[in-house]
Amino acid sequence: MSETVVGADWQAWQNSWDRQQEWYLPDREERFRVMLDMVEALVGPAPRVLDLACGTGSISDRLLRRFPEAESVGVDLDPALLAIAEGYFADEPRVRFVRADLKDPHWTSRLPHTSYDAVLTATALHWLHTEDLRGLYGQLGTLVRDGGVFMNADHMPEPSTPRINAAEREFRHARRDAAKAAGAVDWAEWWQLAAADPRLAGPTAERFAIYGEHADGDTPSAGWHAKVLREAGFAEARTVWASPSDALVLALK
């Protein structure tokens, strides 16, 4: 995204968020595809979905394009990303957005439904520490209907393979550096551009007051996620997709 995009429409902001995220996650679309494949396999093509820590609504966007009869509720605390989501989906009756803090024990009371066929999240819950995440998973154990699914795609390194992890990290950062040299916009630069848009300046200042510069949470292994989800009441949980550094864990109620 260049400076000429500042002040452009919500579609441009949605696209620029996708490009910025793809700089960090070149396999981002693949994890979304697997996520939606498993939604269709387990709960069918007309699900009621909670897009958890939804950001600009990236999951909802792909969900509604793939499943015309789907319904999505996006929940997030970030006022700037929610502003983009609400602007982008302004004419879409199948999606609505709720502002709530997932660390608030009463956040589910703000939702329009008490149960969901699927709760989906990607590249978001690493903002939480493990005890907060454990508490959140306990809440999801009651929010997902019987037979429903929860999926979390995020950075989930495997602590038992330090040499593999180090080699992968070096390779990944070298590839990012090359893309950056070719003009890719990183996280910090993207937020500078958001702050320069009159519609996003206020929400951007507010979101940095809430979050600070970046996550201070934890990144436990996929095995940890699966174990804690089973403890939270899910009948089955395992990895259904993985890259060298990230994983998609699915839990079936």
Short mmCIF file of C-alpha atoms in Angstrom, two decimals:
data_model
loop_
_atom_site.label_atom_id
_atom_site.label_comp_id
_atom_site.label_asym_id
_atom_site.label_seq_id
_atom_site.Cartn_x
_atom_site.Cartn_y
_atom_site.Cartn_z
CA MET A 1 0.00 0.00 0.00
CA SER A 2 1.42 3.39 -0.96
CA GLU A 3 0.67 6.80 0.51
CA THR A 4 -1.70 7.48 -2.41
CA VAL A 5 -4.16 5.02 -0.83
CA VAL A 6 -4.62 7.22 2.25
CA GLY A 7 -8.21 8.46 2.19
CA ALA A 8 -9.25 5.78 -0.30
CA ASP A 9 -12.30 3.52 0.09
CA TRP A 10 -12.84 0.69 2.57
CA GLN A 11 -12.12 -1.94 -0.08
CA ALA A 12 -8.63 -0.47 -0.46
CA TRP A 13 -8.07 -0.64 3.29
CA GLN A 14 -9.30 -4.24 3.39
CA ASN A 15 -6.97 -5.16 0.54
CA SER A 16 -4.03 -3.38 2.14
CA TRP A 17 -4.58 -5.26 5.42
CA ASP A 18 -4.53 -8.55 3.51
CA ARG A 19 -1.26 -7.61 1.77
CA GLN A 20 0.36 -6.56 5.03
CA GLN A 21 -0.67 -9.81 6.72
CA GLU A 22 0.55 -11.86 3.76
CA TRP A 23 4.00 -10.34 4.19
CA TYR A 24 4.13 -12.16 7.52
CA LEU A 25 2.03 -15.17 6.43
CA PRO A 26 2.56 -16.13 2.78
CA ASP A 27 0.39 -19.24 3.31
CA ARG A 28 -2.49 -17.23 4.81
CA GLU A 29 -5.02 -18.12 2.12
CA GLU A 30 -4.20 -21.81 2.44
CA ARG A 31 -5.07 -21.82 6.14
CA PHE A 32 -8.33 -20.01 5.39
CA ARG A 33 -9.17 -22.61 2.73
CA VAL A 34 -8.58 -25.52 5.10
CA MET A 35 -10.56 -23.76 7.82
CA LEU A 36 -13.59 -23.35 5.56
CA ASP A 37 -13.23 -26.87 4.19
CA MET A 38 -13.54 -28.18 7.74
CA VAL A 39 -16.50 -25.89 8.46
CA GLU A 40 -18.31 -27.39 5.48
CA ALA A 41 -17.28 -30.93 6.38
CA LEU A 42 -18.43 -30.73 10.00
CA VAL A 43 -21.33 -28.25 10.17
CA GLY A 44 -22.40 -27.79 6.54
CA PRO A 45 -22.59 -24.90 4.06
CA ALA A 46 -24.99 -22.62 6.00
CA PRO A 47 -23.27 -22.09 9.35
CA ARG A 48 -23.79 -19.48 12.03
CA VAL A 49 -20.20 -18.37 12.70
CA LEU A 50 -18.51 -16.30 15.36
CA ASP A 51 -15.48 -14.59 13.84
CA LEU A 52 -13.40 -14.28 17.02
CA ALA A 53 -10.95 -11.38 17.27
CA CYS A 54 -12.13 -10.62 13.75
CA GLY A 55 -9.98 -7.59 12.90
CA THR A 56 -11.09 -6.27 9.52
CA GLY A 57 -13.28 -9.34 8.98
CA SER A 58 -10.89 -11.40 6.86
CA ILE A 59 -12.49 -14.72 7.85
CA SER A 60 -16.03 -13.38 7.44
CA ASP A 61 -15.16 -12.06 3.99
CA ARG A 62 -14.03 -15.48 2.78
CA LEU A 63 -16.83 -17.27 4.63
CA LEU A 64 -19.62 -15.24 3.02
CA ARG A 65 -18.13 -15.45 -0.46
CA ARG A 66 -17.91 -19.23 -0.20
CA PHE A 67 -21.20 -19.89 1.62
CA PRO A 68 -24.11 -17.67 0.46
CA GLU A 69 -26.34 -18.89 3.31
CA ALA A 70 -23.79 -18.36 6.08
CA GLU A 71 -24.20 -15.82 8.87
CA SER A 72 -21.29 -14.22 10.71
CA VAL A 73 -20.84 -12.23 13.90
CA GLY A 74 -17.46 -10.54 14.21
CA VAL A 75 -16.16 -9.61 17.66
CA ASP A 76 -13.08 -7.52 18.41
CA LEU A 77 -11.86 -4.73 20.69
CA ASP A 78 -9.72 -2.88 18.13
CA PRO A 79 -11.64 0.28 17.09
CA ALA A 80 -9.57 0.91 13.96
CA LEU A 81 -9.86 -2.58 12.50
CA LEU A 82 -13.56 -2.65 13.38
CA ALA A 83 -14.01 0.68 11.58
CA ILE A 84 -12.57 -0.88 8.43
CA ALA A 85 -14.73 -3.99 8.87
CA GLU A 86 -17.91 -1.99 9.40
CA GLY A 87 -17.16 0.22 6.41
CA TYR A 88 -16.28 -2.70 4.16
CA PHE A 89 -19.36 -4.74 5.11
CA ALA A 90 -21.76 -1.78 5.36
CA ASP A 91 -24.15 -3.22 2.75
CA GLU A 92 -23.84 -6.88 3.84
CA PRO A 93 -26.84 -8.04 5.93
CA ARG A 94 -25.30 -11.44 6.73
CA VAL A 95 -22.64 -10.01 9.04
CA ARG A 96 -22.68 -7.82 12.13
CA PHE A 97 -19.94 -6.65 14.47
CA VAL A 98 -19.66 -6.44 18.23
CA ARG A 99 -16.99 -4.59 20.18
CA ALA A 100 -15.90 -6.55 23.23
CA ASP A 101 -12.77 -7.43 25.20
CA LEU A 102 -12.12 -11.19 25.19
CA LYS A 103 -10.42 -10.82 28.59
CA ASP A 104 -13.68 -9.51 30.06
CA PRO A 105 -15.39 -12.51 31.71
CA HIS A 106 -18.76 -11.18 30.53
CA TRP A 107 -17.87 -10.53 26.88
CA THR A 108 -20.24 -13.24 25.60
CA SER A 109 -23.22 -11.29 26.97
CA ARG A 110 -22.69 -8.77 24.17
CA LEU A 111 -23.20 -11.37 21.45
CA PRO A 112 -26.50 -11.63 19.55
CA HIS A 113 -26.67 -15.45 19.90
CA THR A 114 -25.95 -17.86 22.74
CA SER A 115 -24.57 -20.64 20.53
CA TYR A 116 -22.71 -20.99 17.24
CA ASP A 117 -22.08 -23.73 14.71
CA ALA A 118 -18.46 -22.60 14.38
CA VAL A 119 -16.13 -20.20 16.15
CA LEU A 120 -13.17 -19.25 13.95
CA THR A 121 -10.06 -17.19 14.62
CA ALA A 122 -6.72 -16.61 12.91
CA THR A 123 -3.51 -14.83 13.85
CA ALA A 124 -5.10 -13.18 16.86
CA LEU A 125 -5.07 -15.16 20.10
CA HIS A 126 -1.29 -14.86 20.49
CA TRP A 127 -2.17 -11.50 22.03
CA LEU A 128 -3.35 -13.43 25.11
CA HIS A 129 -1.32 -15.03 27.87
CA THR A 130 -1.94 -18.72 28.48
CA GLU A 131 -4.14 -18.27 31.54
CA ASP A 132 -6.38 -15.80 29.68
CA LEU A 133 -6.46 -18.20 26.75
CA ARG A 134 -7.36 -21.09 29.02
CA GLY A 135 -10.25 -19.07 30.41
CA LEU A 136 -11.40 -18.11 26.92
CA TYR A 137 -11.37 -21.74 25.81
CA GLY A 138 -13.54 -22.59 28.80
CA GLN A 139 -16.09 -20.02 27.62
CA LEU A 140 -15.98 -21.36 24.07
CA GLY A 141 -16.74 -24.81 25.44
CA THR A 142 -20.22 -23.51 26.28
CA LEU A 143 -20.61 -21.18 23.27
CA VAL A 144 -20.05 -23.80 20.54
CA ARG A 145 -23.10 -26.03 20.09
CA ASP A 146 -22.89 -29.81 20.37
CA GLY A 147 -21.46 -31.03 17.09
CA GLY A 148 -20.04 -27.59 16.37
CA VAL A 149 -16.40 -26.64 15.89
CA PHE A 150 -13.77 -24.19 17.06
CA MET A 151 -10.70 -23.47 14.95
CA ASN A 152 -7.65 -21.40 15.78
CA ALA A 153 -4.92 -20.71 13.22
CA ASP A 154 -1.93 -19.01 14.78
CA HIS A 155 1.78 -19.10 15.50
CA MET A 156 2.28 -22.35 17.44
CA PRO A 157 5.99 -23.22 17.55
CA GLU A 158 7.10 -26.66 18.65
CA PRO A 159 9.50 -26.25 21.60
CA SER A 160 11.05 -29.71 21.21
CA THR A 161 12.74 -28.84 17.87
CA PRO A 162 14.95 -25.78 18.53
CA ARG A 163 17.33 -26.28 15.57
CA ILE A 164 14.46 -26.70 13.12
CA ASN A 165 12.78 -23.65 14.61
CA ALA A 166 15.94 -21.54 14.32
CA ALA A 167 16.54 -22.52 10.68
CA GLU A 168 12.92 -21.85 9.76
CA ARG A 169 12.98 -18.48 11.51
CA GLU A 170 16.16 -17.40 9.71
CA PHE A 171 14.71 -18.45 6.35
CA ARG A 172 11.37 -16.73 7.03
CA HIS A 173 13.00 -13.46 8.05
CA ALA A 174 15.31 -13.47 5.03
CA ARG A 175 12.29 -13.89 2.76
CA ARG A 176 10.50 -11.05 4.53
CA ASP A 177 13.54 -8.81 4.16
CA ALA A 178 13.59 -9.45 0.42
CA ALA A 179 9.88 -8.64 0.14
CA LYS A 180 10.39 -5.50 2.21
CA ALA A 181 13.18 -4.37 -0.08
CA ALA A 182 10.76 -4.85 -2.99
CA GLY A 183 8.25 -2.48 -1.37
CA ALA A 184 6.13 -4.58 1.02
CA VAL A 185 4.50 -2.65 3.87
CA ASP A 186 5.06 -4.05 7.35
CA TRP A 187 2.92 -3.76 10.50
CA ALA A 188 4.40 -0.48 11.74
CA GLU A 189 4.21 1.25 8.36
CA TRP A 190 0.62 0.09 7.83
CA TRP A 191 -0.44 1.66 11.11
CA GLN A 192 1.34 4.89 10.21
CA LEU A 193 -0.76 5.04 7.05
CA ALA A 194 -3.92 4.29 9.02
CA ALA A 195 -3.13 7.13 11.41
CA ALA A 196 -2.84 9.49 8.42
CA ASP A 197 -6.38 8.73 7.20
CA PRO A 198 -8.81 11.21 8.79
CA ARG A 199 -11.42 8.46 9.25
CA LEU A 200 -8.97 6.16 11.04
CA ALA A 201 -6.77 8.61 12.95
CA GLY A 202 -8.97 8.69 16.06
CA PRO A 203 -9.65 4.93 16.18
CA THR A 204 -5.95 4.23 15.54
CA ALA A 205 -4.87 6.42 18.45
CA GLU A 206 -7.44 4.66 20.64
CA ARG A 207 -6.27 1.18 19.65
CA PHE A 208 -2.64 1.98 20.53
CA ALA A 209 -3.80 3.29 23.89
CA ILE A 210 -5.49 -0.09 24.45
CA TYR A 211 -2.88 -2.47 23.07
CA GLY A 212 0.46 -0.72 22.85
CA GLU A 213 2.77 -1.48 19.97
CA HIS A 214 2.23 -5.24 19.70
CA ALA A 215 1.27 -8.44 21.44
CA ASP A 216 2.77 -9.38 24.76
CA GLY A 217 0.98 -12.73 24.89
CA ASP A 218 2.15 -16.33 24.63
CA THR A 219 2.54 -18.80 21.76
CA PRO A 220 2.09 -22.30 23.17
CA SER A 221 2.39 -25.37 20.97
CA ALA A 222 -0.45 -26.92 18.98
CA GLY A 223 -0.39 -29.81 21.44
CA TRP A 224 -1.04 -27.40 24.32
CA HIS A 225 -4.03 -25.88 22.49
CA ALA A 226 -5.53 -29.31 21.74
CA LYS A 227 -5.08 -30.47 25.35
CA VAL A 228 -6.66 -27.35 26.87
CA LEU A 229 -9.56 -27.46 24.42
CA ARG A 230 -10.32 -31.05 25.43
CA GLU A 231 -10.21 -29.95 29.07
CA ALA A 232 -12.69 -27.19 28.17
CA GLY A 233 -15.27 -29.75 27.07
CA PHE A 234 -14.50 -30.42 23.42
CA ALA A 235 -14.71 -34.12 22.55
CA GLU A 236 -11.89 -34.10 20.00
CA ALA A 237 -9.09 -31.67 19.17
CA ARG A 238 -6.08 -31.86 16.88
CA THR A 239 -4.04 -30.07 14.25
CA VAL A 240 -5.63 -30.13 10.79
CA TRP A 241 -3.08 -27.94 9.00
CA ALA A 242 0.47 -26.86 9.75
CA SER A 243 3.41 -24.95 8.33
CA PRO A 244 6.91 -25.05 9.88
CA SER A 245 5.91 -22.31 12.34
CA ASP A 246 2.09 -22.11 12.43
CA ALA A 247 -0.80 -24.50 12.89
CA LEU A 248 -4.58 -24.72 12.61
CA VAL A 249 -6.07 -26.57 15.58
CA LEU A 250 -9.65 -27.83 15.29
CA ALA A 251 -11.79 -28.79 18.27
CA LEU A 252 -15.10 -30.64 17.83
CA LYS A 253 -17.76 -30.29 20.54
#
